[in-house]
Every structure is written in structure tokens, then in C-alpha cells.
Amino acid sequence: MALDGKIYIAEPGLSSLGVINNPNALGTLCNYSLSAVSLGTVNIPVSTPVWAKSSSGLPNFISNYFEQKPAIPPLTGTVTCGNASFSMPVLNAFAGYSVASQQWNFGDPLSGAANTSTLSNPNHVFSANGTYTVKLILNYKCGADTLKTPITVSGLPSLSIAAAPKICVGENVALDFSGANSYSLNGTAIGQSSGIQPTITANYTLTGLDNSSGCQSAKAFSLMVLPCTGISALSNDKTGVTVYPNPSKGVFTLVLKQDTKIKICDLSGRNLYEAQLPDGEHAVDLSKSANGFYLLNIETENANQVIINRLVI
């Protein structure tokens, strides 16, 4: 194997060398030439010049083991407002850089499936500000090279959303945004502190603009809208107790028609609230409790029974 990428062959007794012009092509496409390079003549004392002939042949070790490949150009990329573009380095195929495939990893796992690419010149939208290590793996037939470069992303708004994840139908939900100078919700401009009244469970996309950098970023969230009907009286329930809203943010209103013993516990049986309440409306605050399911025990003297219903926070 010579530096020009061709393979030269010495045949005993011939006055020229054969050459395989295209070693990577199969069959006749390799373009083998039997007499490609003449060995010329030699002068022997007291005789006329004669043609040189191949005898011992060429070195029989794989000479490209000792070949020094040229340096691979560094991996570079350009980024504007988190949107980065990358290009494959220009490689010399004759120097052993015949790339079979490539694999990019942008070091941004929050971007999900978009964190990798097999394109030659990909684009990637980074998920947040920070420094990322971008890797490019170049796969050859007989090995691979890995290139790395750091990419710094800055100027993106770091959006934060404060909102109740679950609301009742007809309830107005307060939305508070931070991290940007102006906002839009599903493409419509909205204030930093706003209220909406969704009627169905839906997904939303908040977009924020940073005036100083001119960069935008987006964040998705969802609001679950529940029917929130009160607890209806059971067929054998003579207590006439109503609880609303249910589910709630942790504060329930109990409407009692008579003196009633109330007990609320979690699913493990731990008691969170217990009281003997007269008829009328009463607020029960469980807002410091974790989201989940709770059991409401209702006991009255007149009904002489215990009714168990479920509360949802």
C-alpha cells in the first residue's frame, strides 16, 4: 500500500510492477493493471544494459501501519439563541478517512430524541442555557474517531410557571410567569400575571422573550379540568352532607344539615382532621397535606351510621 492509496504488486521475473488502482472496489472495478510501473534498466559491467526484473519483491508487511494520518480538522458549530448548526469536517478519503457513517450526540438529554442525529450537517435547538459537550463519532470500515467540542448557550429566558395543575369546571385559574420580559400563551400575548377559565383539560405552550438578548424560549404545561361535583347522598345516607369542591386545592366546604362527627384520614389510616360540627357550612383546610386521596368519615347520632367518602387534593 503506497501513499497514493494504491496497492503495488511484484511478480517474480517481470520487469514491471502491477497495481490495484482502486483497492476498495470489488471485482474488476478494482482496476488491476499487470504492467503499470516499469522497473527500468540496469548497467552491468562489460555488458549492455538489461531490463531490471523483479526477484525478491516488495516489502511484505502492511506499510500503512506506519502511515501518519493528517490531523482531523476540529469540530465547530455556531449557535444563536440556543439554535445551533454543525458541519462535518472536510476529510481526505485518500488518507484513510473514508467515512461509512456518522453519529452526533449534542449532550442535551432534556431534548429527548432530538439529542442525536445521523445527518452530515445537523441543527439542534438546546433546551436551556449552559455549556454542552457535543460529540461526533466518525465510523470507518476499520475503526472510528470521536470528535468533541464545547458549546455554550446563553441569553435564553429561564421560564417558570406557577399555576394549579387541577381545577374545577368554571373555576378561574391564576397564572404567574417569570423569567422573561414578555409572554405569549399558545401564540396569544398574555400578561405576566393572568387568569384563564378553561372548560376542558388542555395542553399549553408558554413562550417568553428576553429583550436584552432578543432570544425566545418555550415551556409546555397542562391544566386538568375536573367536574368537581359535590358528594351526593348515598341511597342509605340520611346525613345529607355535601362537600365541595372535590377535588380541591386542599380547602373543602362541608354543608351539614345536623350535628355531625367528621373525621378525615389518609389511606394508611393516619388521622388528619376530627371534629364534632353543628349544622351549617364549615371550611376544612388540608392545604398542607400532599396531593392524593383521603377518606371522609361521616357519623351522625340520628342516622346511627358511618358513611365513608373519598376526597381528592
PDB file of N, CA, C and O in Angstrom, residues 3-66:
ATOM      1  N   LEU A   3       1.477   5.629  -0.552  1.00  0.00           N
ATOM      2  CA  LEU A   3       0.857   6.842  -0.040  1.00  0.00           C
ATOM      3  C   LEU A   3      -0.276   7.346  -0.935  1.00  0.00           C
ATOM      4  O   LEU A   3      -1.124   8.117  -0.494  1.00  0.00           O
ATOM      5  N   ASP A   4      -0.280   6.918  -2.212  1.00  0.00           N
ATOM      6  CA  ASP A   4      -1.348   7.358  -3.115  1.00  0.00           C
ATOM      7  C   ASP A   4      -2.604   6.508  -2.975  1.00  0.00           C
ATOM      8  O   ASP A   4      -3.571   6.682  -3.719  1.00  0.00           O
ATOM      9  N   GLY A   5      -2.623   5.557  -2.021  1.00  0.00           N
ATOM     10  CA  GLY A   5      -3.797   4.741  -1.779  1.00  0.00           C
ATOM     11  C   GLY A   5      -3.899   3.522  -2.673  1.00  0.00           C
ATOM     12  O   GLY A   5      -4.869   2.765  -2.577  1.00  0.00           O
ATOM     13  N   LYS A   6      -2.928   3.290  -3.540  1.00  0.00           N
ATOM     14  CA  LYS A   6      -2.953   2.140  -4.434  1.00  0.00           C
ATOM     15  C   LYS A   6      -2.088   1.017  -3.874  1.00  0.00           C
ATOM     16  O   LYS A   6      -1.176   1.253  -3.066  1.00  0.00           O
ATOM     17  N   ILE A   7      -2.353  -0.218  -4.338  1.00  0.00           N
ATOM     18  CA  ILE A   7      -1.565  -1.370  -3.912  1.00  0.00           C
ATOM     19  C   ILE A   7      -0.699  -1.822  -5.091  1.00  0.00           C
ATOM     20  O   ILE A   7      -1.208  -2.074  -6.190  1.00  0.00           O
ATOM     21  N   TYR A   8       0.601  -1.911  -4.844  1.00  0.00           N
ATOM     22  CA  TYR A   8       1.548  -2.314  -5.885  1.00  0.00           C
ATOM     23  C   TYR A   8       1.989  -3.757  -5.659  1.00  0.00           C
ATOM     24  O   TYR A   8       2.211  -4.180  -4.521  1.00  0.00           O
ATOM     25  N   ILE A   9       2.158  -4.524  -6.790  1.00  0.00           N
ATOM     26  CA  ILE A   9       2.444  -5.950  -6.721  1.00  0.00           C
ATOM     27  C   ILE A   9       3.696  -6.264  -7.542  1.00  0.00           C
ATOM     28  O   ILE A   9       3.842  -5.799  -8.677  1.00  0.00           O
ATOM     29  N   ALA A  10       4.597  -7.051  -6.943  1.00  0.00           N
ATOM     30  CA  ALA A  10       5.801  -7.509  -7.652  1.00  0.00           C
ATOM     31  C   ALA A  10       5.621  -8.974  -8.023  1.00  0.00           C
ATOM     32  O   ALA A  10       5.381  -9.811  -7.153  1.00  0.00           O
ATOM     33  N   GLU A  11       5.719  -9.273  -9.331  1.00  0.00           N
ATOM     34  CA  GLU A  11       5.651 -10.661  -9.812  1.00  0.00           C
ATOM     35  C   GLU A  11       7.069 -11.134 -10.159  1.00  0.00           C
ATOM     36  O   GLU A  11       7.805 -10.435 -10.884  1.00  0.00           O
ATOM     37  N   PRO A  12       7.510 -12.280  -9.650  1.00  0.00           N
ATOM     38  CA  PRO A  12       8.884 -12.765  -9.939  1.00  0.00           C
ATOM     39  C   PRO A  12       9.151 -12.856 -11.444  1.00  0.00           C
ATOM     40  O   PRO A  12       8.338 -13.376 -12.214  1.00  0.00           O
ATOM     41  N   GLY A  13      10.301 -12.287 -11.876  1.00  0.00           N
ATOM     42  CA  GLY A  13      10.738 -12.386 -13.253  1.00  0.00           C
ATOM     43  C   GLY A  13      10.197 -11.316 -14.170  1.00  0.00           C
ATOM     44  O   GLY A  13      10.614 -11.229 -15.330  1.00  0.00           O
ATOM     45  N   LEU A  14       9.284 -10.453 -13.706  1.00  0.00           N
ATOM     46  CA  LEU A  14       8.738  -9.407 -14.555  1.00  0.00           C
ATOM     47  C   LEU A  14       9.560  -8.133 -14.425  1.00  0.00           C
ATOM     48  O   LEU A  14      10.166  -7.854 -13.384  1.00  0.00           O
ATOM     49  N   SER A  15       9.567  -7.334 -15.484  1.00  0.00           N
ATOM     50  CA  SER A  15      10.333  -6.079 -15.483  1.00  0.00           C
ATOM     51  C   SER A  15       9.453  -4.878 -15.154  1.00  0.00           C
ATOM     52  O   SER A  15       9.818  -3.746 -15.431  1.00  0.00           O
ATOM     53  N   SER A  16       8.294  -5.127 -14.589  1.00  0.00           N
ATOM     54  CA  SER A  16       7.393  -4.035 -14.184  1.00  0.00           C
ATOM     55  C   SER A  16       6.579  -4.489 -12.978  1.00  0.00           C
ATOM     56  O   SER A  16       6.525  -5.680 -12.648  1.00  0.00           O
ATOM     57  N   LEU A  17       5.955  -3.497 -12.329  1.00  0.00           N
ATOM     58  CA  LEU A  17       5.089  -3.771 -11.164  1.00  0.00           C
ATOM     59  C   LEU A  17       3.630  -3.679 -11.580  1.00  0.00           C
ATOM     60  O   LEU A  17       3.248  -2.808 -12.368  1.00  0.00           O
ATOM     61  N   GLY A  18       2.822  -4.556 -11.026  1.00  0.00           N
ATOM     62  CA  GLY A  18       1.379  -4.447 -11.195  1.00  0.00           C
ATOM     63  C   GLY A  18       0.815  -3.489 -10.159  1.00  0.00           C
ATOM     64  O   GLY A  18       1.454  -3.183  -9.144  1.00  0.00           O
ATOM     65  N   VAL A  19      -0.398  -2.995 -10.388  1.00  0.00           N
ATOM     66  CA  VAL A  19      -1.013  -2.056  -9.448  1.00  0.00           C
ATOM     67  C   VAL A  19      -2.521  -2.267  -9.406  1.00  0.00           C
ATOM     68  O   VAL A  19      -3.161  -2.501 -10.435  1.00  0.00           O
ATOM     69  N   ILE A  20      -3.064  -2.252  -8.202  1.00  0.00           N
ATOM     70  CA  ILE A  20      -4.519  -2.225  -7.988  1.00  0.00           C
ATOM     71  C   ILE A  20      -4.873  -0.757  -7.757  1.00  0.00           C
ATOM     72  O   ILE A  20      -4.554  -0.186  -6.711  1.00  0.00           O
ATOM     73  N   ASN A  21      -5.512  -0.158  -8.744  1.00  0.00           N
ATOM     74  CA  ASN A  21      -5.761   1.284  -8.695  1.00  0.00           C
ATOM     75  C   ASN A  21      -6.853   1.680  -7.714  1.00  0.00           C
ATOM     76  O   ASN A  21      -6.807   2.768  -7.135  1.00  0.00           O
ATOM     77  N   ASN A  22      -7.845   0.813  -7.527  1.00  0.00           N
ATOM     78  CA  ASN A  22      -8.982   1.136  -6.652  1.00  0.00           C
ATOM     79  C   ASN A  22      -9.202  -0.014  -5.672  1.00  0.00           C
ATOM     80  O   ASN A  22     -10.094  -0.848  -5.851  1.00  0.00           O
ATOM     81  N   PRO A  23      -8.390  -0.085  -4.594  1.00  0.00           N
ATOM     82  CA  PRO A  23      -8.445  -1.240  -3.679  1.00  0.00           C
ATOM     83  C   PRO A  23      -9.796  -1.439  -2.999  1.00  0.00           C
ATOM     84  O   PRO A  23     -10.118  -2.569  -2.613  1.00  0.00           O
ATOM     85  N   ASN A  24     -10.590  -0.391  -2.848  1.00  0.00           N
ATOM     86  CA  ASN A  24     -11.851  -0.522  -2.113  1.00  0.00           C
ATOM     87  C   ASN A  24     -13.000  -0.989  -2.992  1.00  0.00           C
ATOM     88  O   ASN A  24     -14.115  -1.192  -2.493  1.00  0.00           O
ATOM     89  N   ALA A  25     -12.787  -1.137  -4.297  1.00  0.00           N
ATOM     90  CA  ALA A  25     -13.832  -1.598  -5.202  1.00  0.00           C
ATOM     91  C   ALA A  25     -13.699  -3.106  -5.410  1.00  0.00           C
ATOM     92  O   ALA A  25     -12.600  -3.650  -5.468  1.00  0.00           O
ATOM     93  N   LEU A  26     -14.841  -3.785  -5.547  1.00  0.00           N
ATOM     94  CA  LEU A  26     -14.843  -5.239  -5.665  1.00  0.00           C
ATOM     95  C   LEU A  26     -14.683  -5.681  -7.117  1.00  0.00           C
ATOM     96  O   LEU A  26     -15.106  -4.983  -8.055  1.00  0.00           O
ATOM     97  N   GLY A  27     -14.106  -6.872  -7.288  1.00  0.00           N
ATOM     98  CA  GLY A  27     -14.020  -7.475  -8.618  1.00  0.00           C
ATOM     99  C   GLY A  27     -13.210  -6.649  -9.587  1.00  0.00           C
ATOM    100  O   GLY A  27     -12.207  -6.017  -9.246  1.00  0.00           O
ATOM    101  N   THR A  28     -13.665  -6.632 -10.833  1.00  0.00           N
ATOM    102  CA  THR A  28     -12.932  -5.913 -11.879  1.00  0.00           C
ATOM    103  C   THR A  28     -12.933  -4.411 -11.671  1.00  0.00           C
ATOM    104  O   THR A  28     -12.117  -3.689 -12.255  1.00  0.00           O
ATOM    105  N   LEU A  29     -13.846  -3.941 -10.816  1.00  0.00           N
ATOM    106  CA  LEU A  29     -13.872  -2.499 -10.547  1.00  0.00           C
ATOM    107  C   LEU A  29     -12.628  -2.024  -9.809  1.00  0.00           C
ATOM    108  O   LEU A  29     -12.379  -0.822  -9.725  1.00  0.00           O
ATOM    109  N   CYS A  30     -11.855  -2.962  -9.258  1.00  0.00           N
ATOM    110  CA  CYS A  30     -10.626  -2.551  -8.565  1.00  0.00           C
ATOM    111  C   CYS A  30      -9.584  -2.006  -9.551  1.00  0.00           C
ATOM    112  O   CYS A  30      -8.609  -1.377  -9.146  1.00  0.00           O
ATOM    113  N   ASN A  31      -9.806  -2.264 -10.862  1.00  0.00           N
ATOM    114  CA  ASN A  31      -8.965  -1.689 -11.924  1.00  0.00           C
ATOM    115  C   ASN A  31      -7.503  -2.130 -11.766  1.00  0.00           C
ATOM    116  O   ASN A  31      -6.599  -1.315 -11.583  1.00  0.00           O
ATOM    117  N   TYR A  32      -7.292  -3.463 -11.859  1.00  0.00           N
ATOM    118  CA  TYR A  32      -5.936  -4.013 -11.728  1.00  0.00           C
ATOM    119  C   TYR A  32      -5.199  -3.901 -13.062  1.00  0.00           C
ATOM    120  O   TYR A  32      -5.730  -4.267 -14.109  1.00  0.00           O
ATOM    121  N   SER A  33      -3.963  -3.406 -12.999  1.00  0.00           N
ATOM    122  CA  SER A  33      -3.106  -3.318 -14.185  1.00  0.00           C
ATOM    123  C   SER A  33      -1.855  -4.153 -13.942  1.00  0.00           C
ATOM    124  O   SER A  33      -1.133  -3.926 -12.961  1.00  0.00           O
ATOM    125  N   LEU A  34      -1.588  -5.132 -14.869  1.00  0.00           N
ATOM    126  CA  LEU A  34      -0.485  -6.062 -14.644  1.00  0.00           C
ATOM    127  C   LEU A  34       0.879  -5.382 -14.776  1.00  0.00           C
ATOM    128  O   LEU A  34       1.782  -5.587 -13.971  1.00  0.00           O
ATOM    129  N   SER A  35       1.049  -4.557 -15.803  1.00  0.00           N
ATOM    130  CA  SER A  35       2.346  -3.906 -16.050  1.00  0.00           C
ATOM    131  C   SER A  35       2.144  -2.395 -16.023  1.00  0.00           C
ATOM    132  O   SER A  35       1.978  -1.755 -17.071  1.00  0.00           O
ATOM    133  N   ALA A  36       2.159  -1.851 -14.856  1.00  0.00           N
ATOM    134  CA  ALA A  36       1.844  -0.434 -14.695  1.00  0.00           C
ATOM    135  C   ALA A  36       3.087   0.423 -14.503  1.00  0.00           C
ATOM    136  O   ALA A  36       3.148   1.553 -14.989  1.00  0.00           O
ATOM    137  N   VAL A  37       4.083  -0.093 -13.795  1.00  0.00           N
ATOM    138  CA  VAL A  37       5.276   0.706 -13.475  1.00  0.00           C
ATOM    139  C   VAL A  37       6.510  -0.056 -13.948  1.00  0.00           C
ATOM    140  O   VAL A  37       6.824  -1.142 -13.445  1.00  0.00           O
ATOM    141  N   SER A  38       7.219   0.535 -14.903  1.00  0.00           N
ATOM    142  CA  SER A  38       8.417  -0.124 -15.409  1.00  0.00           C
ATOM    143  C   SER A  38       9.550  -0.034 -14.386  1.00  0.00           C
ATOM    144  O   SER A  38       9.727   0.990 -13.715  1.00  0.00           O
ATOM    145  N   LEU A  39      10.313  -1.130 -14.272  1.00  0.00           N
ATOM    146  CA  LEU A  39      11.469  -1.139 -13.369  1.00  0.00           C
ATOM    147  C   LEU A  39      12.727  -0.568 -14.029  1.00  0.00           C
ATOM    148  O   LEU A  39      13.762  -0.427 -13.368  1.00  0.00           O
ATOM    149  N   GLY A  40      12.646  -0.230 -15.331  1.00  0.00           N
ATOM    150  CA  GLY A  40      13.784   0.391 -16.000  1.00  0.00           C
ATOM    151  C   GLY A  40      14.893  -0.592 -16.312  1.00  0.00           C
ATOM    152  O   GLY A  40      14.685  -1.814 -16.350  1.00  0.00           O
ATOM    153  N   THR A  41      16.110  -0.072 -16.526  1.00  0.00           N
ATOM    154  CA  THR A  41      17.264  -0.919 -16.892  1.00  0.00           C
ATOM    155  C   THR A  41      18.381  -0.756 -15.883  1.00  0.00           C
ATOM    156  O   THR A  41      18.400   0.212 -15.103  1.00  0.00           O
ATOM    157  N   VAL A  42      19.273  -1.711 -15.891  1.00  0.00           N
ATOM    158  CA  VAL A  42      20.466  -1.653 -15.041  1.00  0.00           C
ATOM    159  C   VAL A  42      21.692  -1.862 -15.912  1.00  0.00           C
ATOM    160  O   VAL A  42      21.633  -2.552 -16.944  1.00  0.00           O
ATOM    161  N   ASN A  43      22.801  -1.231 -15.544  1.00  0.00           N
ATOM    162  CA  ASN A  43      24.066  -1.380 -16.284  1.00  0.00           C
ATOM    163  C   ASN A  43      24.938  -2.403 -15.581  1.00  0.00           C
ATOM    164  O   ASN A  43      25.284  -2.247 -14.413  1.00  0.00           O
ATOM    165  N   ILE A  44      25.278  -3.431 -16.303  1.00  0.00           N
ATOM    166  CA  ILE A  44      26.152  -4.461 -15.761  1.00  0.00           C
ATOM    167  C   ILE A  44      27.516  -4.321 -16.425  1.00  0.00           C
ATOM    168  O   ILE A  44      27.595  -4.194 -17.654  1.00  0.00           O
ATOM    169  N   PRO A  45      28.645  -4.290 -15.665  1.00  0.00           N
ATOM    170  CA  PRO A  45      29.980  -4.132 -16.271  1.00  0.00           C
ATOM    171  C   PRO A  45      30.225  -5.151 -17.388  1.00  0.00           C
ATOM    172  O   PRO A  45      29.839  -6.315 -17.276  1.00  0.00           O
ATOM    173  N   VAL A  46      30.844  -4.658 -18.411  1.00  0.00           N
ATOM    174  CA  VAL A  46      31.264  -5.471 -19.568  1.00  0.00           C
ATOM    175  C   VAL A  46      30.031  -6.109 -20.220  1.00  0.00           C
ATOM    176  O   VAL A  46      30.055  -7.254 -20.650  1.00  0.00           O
ATOM    177  N   SER A  47      28.944  -5.441 -20.213  1.00  0.00           N
ATOM    178  CA  SER A  47      27.764  -5.957 -20.903  1.00  0.00           C
ATOM    179  C   SER A  47      26.865  -4.790 -21.250  1.00  0.00           C
ATOM    180  O   SER A  47      27.036  -3.677 -20.752  1.00  0.00           O
ATOM    181  N   THR A  48      25.930  -5.033 -22.067  1.00  0.00           N
ATOM    182  CA  THR A  48      24.956  -3.995 -22.423  1.00  0.00           C
ATOM    183  C   THR A  48      23.892  -3.903 -21.344  1.00  0.00           C
ATOM    184  O   THR A  48      23.660  -4.867 -20.608  1.00  0.00           O
ATOM    185  N   PRO A  49      23.291  -2.722 -21.241  1.00  0.00           N
ATOM    186  CA  PRO A  49      22.221  -2.598 -20.230  1.00  0.00           C
ATOM    187  C   PRO A  49      21.123  -3.628 -20.447  1.00  0.00           C
ATOM    188  O   PRO A  49      20.778  -3.951 -21.598  1.00  0.00           O
ATOM    189  N   VAL A  50      20.580  -4.135 -19.390  1.00  0.00           N
ATOM    190  CA  VAL A  50      19.479  -5.114 -19.468  1.00  0.00           C
ATOM    191  C   VAL A  50      18.316  -4.594 -18.619  1.00  0.00           C
ATOM    192  O   VAL A  50      18.480  -3.763 -17.723  1.00  0.00           O
ATOM    193  N   TRP A  51      17.142  -5.099 -18.943  1.00  0.00           N
ATOM    194  CA  TRP A  51      15.975  -4.713 -18.149  1.00  0.00           C
ATOM    195  C   TRP A  51      16.068  -5.282 -16.745  1.00  0.00           C
ATOM    196  O   TRP A  51      16.418  -6.443 -16.562  1.00  0.00           O
ATOM    197  N   ALA A  52      15.730  -4.419 -15.781  1.00  0.00           N
ATOM    198  CA  ALA A  52      15.659  -4.908 -14.400  1.00  0.00           C
ATOM    199  C   ALA A  52      14.439  -5.815 -14.257  1.00  0.00           C
ATOM    200  O   ALA A  52      13.415  -5.605 -14.906  1.00  0.00           O
ATOM    201  N   LYS A  53      14.564  -6.806 -13.406  1.00  0.00           N
ATOM    202  CA  LYS A  53      13.457  -7.733 -13.181  1.00  0.00           C
ATOM    203  C   LYS A  53      13.185  -7.884 -11.687  1.00  0.00           C
ATOM    204  O   LYS A  53      14.094  -7.810 -10.868  1.00  0.00           O
ATOM    205  N   SER A  54      11.937  -8.129 -11.409  1.00  0.00           N
ATOM    206  CA  SER A  54      11.524  -8.348 -10.019  1.00  0.00           C
ATOM    207  C   SER A  54      12.008  -9.701  -9.564  1.00  0.00           C
ATOM    208  O   SER A  54      11.894 -10.698 -10.290  1.00  0.00           O
ATOM    209  N   SER A  55      12.529  -9.741  -8.334  1.00  0.00           N
ATOM    210  CA  SER A  55      13.013 -11.015  -7.804  1.00  0.00           C
ATOM    211  C   SER A  55      12.485 -11.223  -6.391  1.00  0.00           C
ATOM    212  O   SER A  55      11.527 -11.960  -6.181  1.00  0.00           O
ATOM    213  N   SER A  56      13.107 -10.513  -5.426  1.00  0.00           N
ATOM    214  CA  SER A  56      12.671 -10.688  -4.036  1.00  0.00           C
ATOM    215  C   SER A  56      11.333 -10.010  -3.769  1.00  0.00           C
ATOM    216  O   SER A  56      10.654 -10.316  -2.792  1.00  0.00           O
ATOM    217  N   GLY A  57      10.958  -9.050  -4.611  1.00  0.00           N
ATOM    218  CA  GLY A  57       9.665  -8.417  -4.438  1.00  0.00           C
ATOM    219  C   GLY A  57       9.704  -7.206  -3.530  1.00  0.00           C
ATOM    220  O   GLY A  57      10.764  -6.719  -3.122  1.00  0.00           O
ATOM    221  N   LEU A  58       8.529  -6.730  -3.190  1.00  0.00           N
ATOM    222  CA  LEU A  58       8.368  -5.543  -2.348  1.00  0.00           C
ATOM    223  C   LEU A  58       8.278  -5.954  -0.881  1.00  0.00           C
ATOM    224  O   LEU A  58       8.063  -7.134  -0.572  1.00  0.00           O
ATOM    225  N   PRO A  59       8.400  -4.998   0.060  1.00  0.00           N
ATOM    226  CA  PRO A  59       8.259  -5.354   1.490  1.00  0.00           C
ATOM    227  C   PRO A  59       6.923  -6.053   1.742  1.00  0.00           C
ATOM    228  O   PRO A  59       5.883  -5.641   1.222  1.00  0.00           O
ATOM    229  N   ASN A  60       6.953  -7.122   2.526  1.00  0.00           N
ATOM    230  CA  ASN A  60       5.747  -7.930   2.708  1.00  0.00           C
ATOM    231  C   ASN A  60       5.004  -7.605   4.008  1.00  0.00           C
ATOM    232  O   ASN A  60       4.202  -8.407   4.460  1.00  0.00           O
ATOM    233  N   PHE A  61       5.278  -6.432   4.618  1.00  0.00           N
ATOM    234  CA  PHE A  61       4.484  -6.005   5.771  1.00  0.00           C
ATOM    235  C   PHE A  61       3.469  -4.968   5.300  1.00  0.00           C
ATOM    236  O   PHE A  61       3.582  -4.401   4.213  1.00  0.00           O
ATOM    237  N   ILE A  62       2.476  -4.730   6.122  1.00  0.00           N
ATOM    238  CA  ILE A  62       1.423  -3.762   5.771  1.00  0.00           C
ATOM    239  C   ILE A  62       1.959  -2.379   6.097  1.00  0.00           C
ATOM    240  O   ILE A  62       2.004  -1.948   7.251  1.00  0.00           O
ATOM    241  N   SER A  63       2.378  -1.674   5.056  1.00  0.00           N
ATOM    242  CA  SER A  63       3.120  -0.435   5.280  1.00  0.00           C
ATOM    243  C   SER A  63       2.257   0.687   5.847  1.00  0.00           C
ATOM    244  O   SER A  63       2.778   1.598   6.485  1.00  0.00           O
ATOM    245  N   ASN A  64       0.918   0.621   5.637  1.00  0.00           N
ATOM    246  CA  ASN A  64       0.115   1.737   6.135  1.00  0.00           C
ATOM    247  C   ASN A  64      -0.037   1.717   7.651  1.00  0.00           C
ATOM    248  O   ASN A  64      -0.599   2.626   8.240  1.00  0.00           O
ATOM    249  N   TYR A  65       0.472   0.635   8.332  1.00  0.00           N
ATOM    250  CA  TYR A  65       0.537   0.677   9.791  1.00  0.00           C
ATOM    251  C   TYR A  65       1.423   1.838  10.251  1.00  0.00           C
ATOM    252  O   TYR A  65       1.249   2.364  11.350  1.00  0.00           O
ATOM    253  N   PHE A  66       2.399   2.183   9.426  1.00  0.00           N
ATOM    254  CA  PHE A  66       3.358   3.213   9.808  1.00  0.00           C
ATOM    255  C   PHE A  66       3.019   4.561   9.179  1.00  0.00           C
ATOM    256  O   PHE A  66       3.766   5.518   9.320  1.00  0.00           O
TER     257      PHE A  66
END
